Amino acid sequence: DTAVSQTPKYLVTQMGNDKSIKCEQNLGHDTMYWYKQDSKKFLKIMFSYNNKELIINETVPNRFSPKSPDKAHLNLHINSLELGDSAVYFCASSPFRSSGGSEQYFGPGTRLTVT
Amino acid sequence: KNQVEQSPQSLIILEGKNCTLQCNYTVSPFSNLRWYKQDTGRGPVSLTIMTFSENTKSNGRYTATLDADTKQSSLHITASQLSDSASYICVVSPILTGGGNKLTFGTGTQLKVEL
């Protein structure tokens, strides 16, 4: 069983389009995250939700909007896609929201290519 | 300047050899330091987690050390195998007011193990 799953795995689209990436975790975790990994392989957090409540919102363009319908799902919608949005987007989940030793489990990633 | 710096950026070793990867960080105060392994095309997977009071933690052939005084950590891999070829990422979990599990990622060391 896949613990954290993302769809699609690959996404190729043109500039200006709107697209969504979906994430689901079956670990029973309360907290979920979206990360962006750029071409230099550097991972940076974008958003974090705890039990459907937004708790971390980094400096991300308004074109990115996360949605958490329930604590097992965290989707990422991107409006008016730009070339610079091309990256690998990872979803992750953890049991707790605290900054303690809460382990994070990552999904397989979604490679977004904007042409 | 990134708060978590890793060296070397890339490394090639022969199968069966040992190697040590370095991590220097400025994140303070921090709750724990983690090492992740990221295979190509996959999400990061946790290898070790150390609290600020721990000096060493092992996971099979992987041994991580932490010196909180000098703000340095290392990951030692013994008897390397071809499957160790991956990116190794040092991650520091800062203590945040109000909670939140916001990890600070290093730039990674790309390890290649050859025959």
PDB file of N, CA, C and O in Angstrom, chain A residues 98-100, chain B residues 3 27-32 92-97 99-104:
ATOM      1  N   SER A  98       3.687  19.639  15.598  1.00  0.00           N
ATOM      2  CA  SER A  98       4.705  20.268  16.432  1.00  0.00           C
ATOM      3  C   SER A  98       6.064  20.223  15.765  1.00  0.00           C
ATOM      4  O   SER A  98       6.310  19.420  14.878  1.00  0.00           O
ATOM      5  N   SER A  99       6.956  21.083  16.233  1.00  0.00           N
ATOM      6  CA  SER A  99       8.286  21.158  15.651  1.00  0.00           C
ATOM      7  C   SER A  99       9.245  20.168  16.301  1.00  0.00           C
ATOM      8  O   SER A  99      10.438  20.272  16.171  1.00  0.00           O
ATOM      9  N   GLY A 100       8.684  19.181  16.971  1.00  0.00           N
ATOM     10  CA  GLY A 100       9.507  18.141  17.572  1.00  0.00           C
ATOM     11  C   GLY A 100       9.953  17.105  16.581  1.00  0.00           C
ATOM     12  O   GLY A 100      10.196  17.399  15.430  1.00  0.00           O
TER      13      GLY A 100
ATOM     14  N   GLN B   3      20.789  28.187   5.093  1.00  0.00           N
ATOM     15  CA  GLN B   3      21.062  27.904   6.491  1.00  0.00           C
ATOM     16  C   GLN B   3      21.619  26.507   6.707  1.00  0.00           C
ATOM     17  O   GLN B   3      22.047  26.199   7.825  1.00  0.00           O
ATOM     18  N   VAL B  27      20.946  27.060  11.550  1.00  0.00           N
ATOM     19  CA  VAL B  27      19.607  27.091  12.143  1.00  0.00           C
ATOM     20  C   VAL B  27      19.722  26.958  13.657  1.00  0.00           C
ATOM     21  O   VAL B  27      20.329  26.026  14.162  1.00  0.00           O
ATOM     22  N   SER B  28      19.131  27.891  14.374  1.00  0.00           N
ATOM     23  CA  SER B  28      19.212  27.850  15.828  1.00  0.00           C
ATOM     24  C   SER B  28      18.064  28.660  16.426  1.00  0.00           C
ATOM     25  O   SER B  28      17.740  29.738  15.927  1.00  0.00           O
ATOM     26  N   PRO B  29      17.403  28.185  17.459  1.00  0.00           N
ATOM     27  CA  PRO B  29      17.550  26.835  18.025  1.00  0.00           C
ATOM     28  C   PRO B  29      16.885  25.797  17.132  1.00  0.00           C
ATOM     29  O   PRO B  29      16.057  26.133  16.309  1.00  0.00           O
ATOM     30  N   PHE B  30      17.307  24.574  17.301  1.00  0.00           N
ATOM     31  CA  PHE B  30      16.699  23.541  16.486  1.00  0.00           C
ATOM     32  C   PHE B  30      16.275  22.373  17.352  1.00  0.00           C
ATOM     33  O   PHE B  30      16.819  22.125  18.419  1.00  0.00           O
ATOM     34  N   SER B  31      15.288  21.677  16.842  1.00  0.00           N
ATOM     35  CA  SER B  31      14.703  20.556  17.564  1.00  0.00           C
ATOM     36  C   SER B  31      15.424  19.255  17.217  1.00  0.00           C
ATOM     37  O   SER B  31      15.711  18.462  18.107  1.00  0.00           O
ATOM     38  N   ASN B  32      15.665  19.041  15.948  1.00  0.00           N
ATOM     39  CA  ASN B  32      16.338  17.817  15.530  1.00  0.00           C
ATOM     40  C   ASN B  32      16.978  18.006  14.170  1.00  0.00           C
ATOM     41  O   ASN B  32      16.677  18.963  13.454  1.00  0.00           O
ATOM     42  N   VAL B  92      17.298  20.278   8.878  1.00  0.00           N
ATOM     43  CA  VAL B  92      17.234  20.734  10.262  1.00  0.00           C
ATOM     44  C   VAL B  92      15.822  21.210  10.558  1.00  0.00           C
ATOM     45  O   VAL B  92      15.216  21.931   9.758  1.00  0.00           O
ATOM     46  N   SER B  93      15.314  20.797  11.701  1.00  0.00           N
ATOM     47  CA  SER B  93      13.970  21.180  12.113  1.00  0.00           C
ATOM     48  C   SER B  93      14.078  22.259  13.176  1.00  0.00           C
ATOM     49  O   SER B  93      14.465  21.973  14.315  1.00  0.00           O
ATOM     50  N   PRO B  94      13.798  23.507  12.828  1.00  0.00           N
ATOM     51  CA  PRO B  94      13.929  24.585  13.816  1.00  0.00           C
ATOM     52  C   PRO B  94      12.792  24.555  14.826  1.00  0.00           C
ATOM     53  O   PRO B  94      11.726  23.994  14.569  1.00  0.00           O
ATOM     54  N   ILE B  95      13.046  25.151  15.960  1.00  0.00           N
ATOM     55  CA  ILE B  95      11.982  25.309  16.949  1.00  0.00           C
ATOM     56  C   ILE B  95      11.251  26.596  16.598  1.00  0.00           C
ATOM     57  O   ILE B  95      11.839  27.663  16.557  1.00  0.00           O
ATOM     58  N   LEU B  96       9.966  26.447  16.318  1.00  0.00           N
ATOM     59  CA  LEU B  96       9.176  27.589  15.886  1.00  0.00           C
ATOM     60  C   LEU B  96       8.204  27.995  16.981  1.00  0.00           C
ATOM     61  O   LEU B  96       7.615  27.142  17.632  1.00  0.00           O
ATOM     62  N   THR B  97       8.018  29.285  17.165  1.00  0.00           N
ATOM     63  CA  THR B  97       6.978  29.728  18.095  1.00  0.00           C
ATOM     64  C   THR B  97       5.632  29.420  17.460  1.00  0.00           C
ATOM     65  O   THR B  97       5.435  29.605  16.270  1.00  0.00           O
ATOM     66  N   GLY B  99       4.488  26.440  17.158  1.00  0.00           N
ATOM     67  CA  GLY B  99       4.470  25.100  16.578  1.00  0.00           C
ATOM     68  C   GLY B  99       4.698  25.112  15.081  1.00  0.00           C
ATOM     69  O   GLY B  99       5.202  26.068  14.529  1.00  0.00           O
ATOM     70  N   GLY B 100       4.345  24.073  14.429  1.00  0.00           N
ATOM     71  CA  GLY B 100       4.599  23.964  12.988  1.00  0.00           C
ATOM     72  C   GLY B 100       5.842  23.158  12.743  1.00  0.00           C
ATOM     73  O   GLY B 100       6.832  23.314  13.446  1.00  0.00           O
ATOM     74  N   ASN B 101       5.806  22.283  11.788  1.00  0.00           N
ATOM     75  CA  ASN B 101       6.910  21.377  11.502  1.00  0.00           C
ATOM     76  C   ASN B 101       7.567  21.827  10.219  1.00  0.00           C
ATOM     77  O   ASN B 101       7.377  21.231   9.177  1.00  0.00           O
ATOM     78  N   LYS B 102       8.340  22.906  10.253  1.00  0.00           N
ATOM     79  CA  LYS B 102       8.909  23.536   9.069  1.00  0.00           C
ATOM     80  C   LYS B 102      10.372  23.159   8.975  1.00  0.00           C
ATOM     81  O   LYS B 102      11.210  23.652   9.721  1.00  0.00           O
ATOM     82  N   LEU B 103      10.694  22.273   8.052  1.00  0.00           N
ATOM     83  CA  LEU B 103      12.043  21.780   7.891  1.00  0.00           C
ATOM     84  C   LEU B 103      12.865  22.697   6.999  1.00  0.00           C
ATOM     85  O   LEU B 103      12.342  23.282   6.062  1.00  0.00           O
ATOM     86  N   THR B 104      14.164  22.806   7.305  1.00  0.00           N
ATOM     87  CA  THR B 104      15.096  23.551   6.471  1.00  0.00           C
ATOM     88  C   THR B 104      16.029  22.551   5.817  1.00  0.00           C
ATOM     89  O   THR B 104      16.767  21.856   6.509  1.00  0.00           O
TER      90      THR B 104
END
